[in-house]
Amino acid sequence: MAIAYLDKEHVLHVIDDKNAAAREASGKLAETDIDHLGGYPVVDGKDVIYYADTNKAYVDGNKSDGKEISIPDAIRALLDQLK
């Protein structure tokens, strides 16, 4: 089971190491079975970078160079657990 959390910049991460997640989290942790790669959730084969401050999600990069997408349901479910 992976662990989801929002970091101090309010970016969503998903990793396997619960201790590291606890150190980096700005709030709650949530267990999840969502796919992940490089610390970010993967939805439909693409890693999604979600920014809680602006409530926006991006693929193929981040907010400066990625493509904005509607927030996937899997990400919304994680966010509900992190509230």
Tab-separated table of C-alpha atoms in Angstrom:
chain	number	residue	atom	x	y	z
A	1	MET	CA	0.000	0.000	0.000
A	2	ALA	CA	1.346	3.431	-0.951
A	3	ILE	CA	1.007	6.633	1.066
A	4	ALA	CA	-0.417	9.903	-0.281
A	5	TYR	CA	0.254	13.316	1.219
A	6	LEU	CA	0.429	17.003	0.421
A	7	ASP	CA	3.897	18.462	0.865
A	8	LYS	CA	4.730	21.848	2.378
A	9	GLU	CA	4.079	23.525	-1.006
A	10	HIS	CA	0.716	21.670	-1.144
A	11	VAL	CA	1.710	19.397	-4.033
A	12	LEU	CA	0.251	15.879	-3.962
A	13	HIS	CA	2.725	13.009	-3.694
A	14	VAL	CA	2.344	9.219	-3.539
A	15	ILE	CA	5.253	7.128	-2.264
A	16	ASP	CA	5.880	3.761	-0.618
A	17	ASP	CA	7.849	4.988	2.420
A	18	LYS	CA	5.461	5.949	5.236
A	19	ASN	CA	8.259	7.460	7.358
A	20	ALA	CA	9.415	9.710	4.519
A	21	ALA	CA	5.816	10.721	3.839
A	22	ALA	CA	5.334	11.638	7.499
A	23	ARG	CA	8.475	13.817	7.395
A	24	GLU	CA	7.450	15.621	4.208
A	25	ALA	CA	3.693	15.959	4.771
A	26	SER	CA	2.083	19.245	5.719
A	27	GLY	CA	-0.947	17.413	7.130
A	28	LYS	CA	-2.617	14.022	6.974
A	29	LEU	CA	-1.423	10.860	5.273
A	30	ALA	CA	-3.704	8.506	3.350
A	31	GLU	CA	-3.123	4.914	2.282
A	32	THR	CA	-3.846	4.299	-1.386
A	33	ASP	CA	-3.456	1.675	-4.064
A	34	ILE	CA	-3.170	4.268	-6.843
A	35	ASP	CA	-0.247	3.725	-9.206
A	36	HIS	CA	2.665	6.095	-8.705
A	37	LEU	CA	6.013	6.923	-10.222
A	38	GLY	CA	8.701	9.326	-9.081
A	39	GLY	CA	6.628	10.468	-6.134
A	40	TYR	CA	3.531	11.419	-8.120
A	41	PRO	CA	0.245	9.611	-8.751
A	42	VAL	CA	-0.185	7.970	-12.149
A	43	VAL	CA	-3.605	8.103	-13.811
A	44	ASP	CA	-4.233	6.632	-17.272
A	45	GLY	CA	-0.510	6.005	-17.687
A	46	LYS	CA	0.555	9.609	-16.991
A	47	ASP	CA	1.974	11.058	-13.825
A	48	VAL	CA	-0.270	13.808	-12.526
A	49	ILE	CA	1.067	16.799	-10.651
A	50	TYR	CA	-1.690	18.300	-8.508
A	51	TYR	CA	-1.417	21.674	-6.751
A	52	ALA	CA	-3.850	22.051	-3.841
A	53	ASP	CA	-3.366	25.844	-3.601
A	54	THR	CA	-4.814	26.368	-7.067
A	55	ASN	CA	-6.818	23.117	-7.294
A	56	LYS	CA	-5.237	22.333	-10.676
A	57	ALA	CA	-3.676	19.197	-12.134
A	58	TYR	CA	-1.112	18.835	-14.917
A	59	VAL	CA	0.361	16.033	-17.039
A	60	ASP	CA	3.452	16.014	-19.249
A	61	GLY	CA	5.127	18.449	-16.865
A	62	ASN	CA	4.198	20.768	-14.038
A	63	LYS	CA	2.368	24.096	-13.845
A	64	SER	CA	5.100	25.883	-15.766
A	65	ASP	CA	5.376	23.504	-18.725
A	66	GLY	CA	2.670	20.830	-18.469
A	67	LYS	CA	-0.814	20.439	-19.891
A	68	GLU	CA	-3.630	21.313	-17.476
A	69	ILE	CA	-6.247	18.582	-17.142
A	70	SER	CA	-9.466	18.178	-15.201
A	71	ILE	CA	-8.776	16.550	-11.845
A	72	PRO	CA	-9.110	12.760	-12.204
A	73	ASP	CA	-11.606	11.004	-9.919
A	74	ALA	CA	-8.792	8.964	-8.338
A	75	ILE	CA	-7.051	12.206	-7.300
A	76	ARG	CA	-10.312	13.670	-5.954
A	77	ALA	CA	-10.788	10.552	-3.818
A	78	LEU	CA	-7.275	10.948	-2.383
A	79	LEU	CA	-7.871	14.613	-1.636
A	80	ASP	CA	-11.044	13.759	0.294
A	81	GLN	CA	-8.974	11.464	2.509
A	82	LEU	CA	-6.342	14.158	3.092
A	83	LYS	CA	-8.824	16.814	4.291
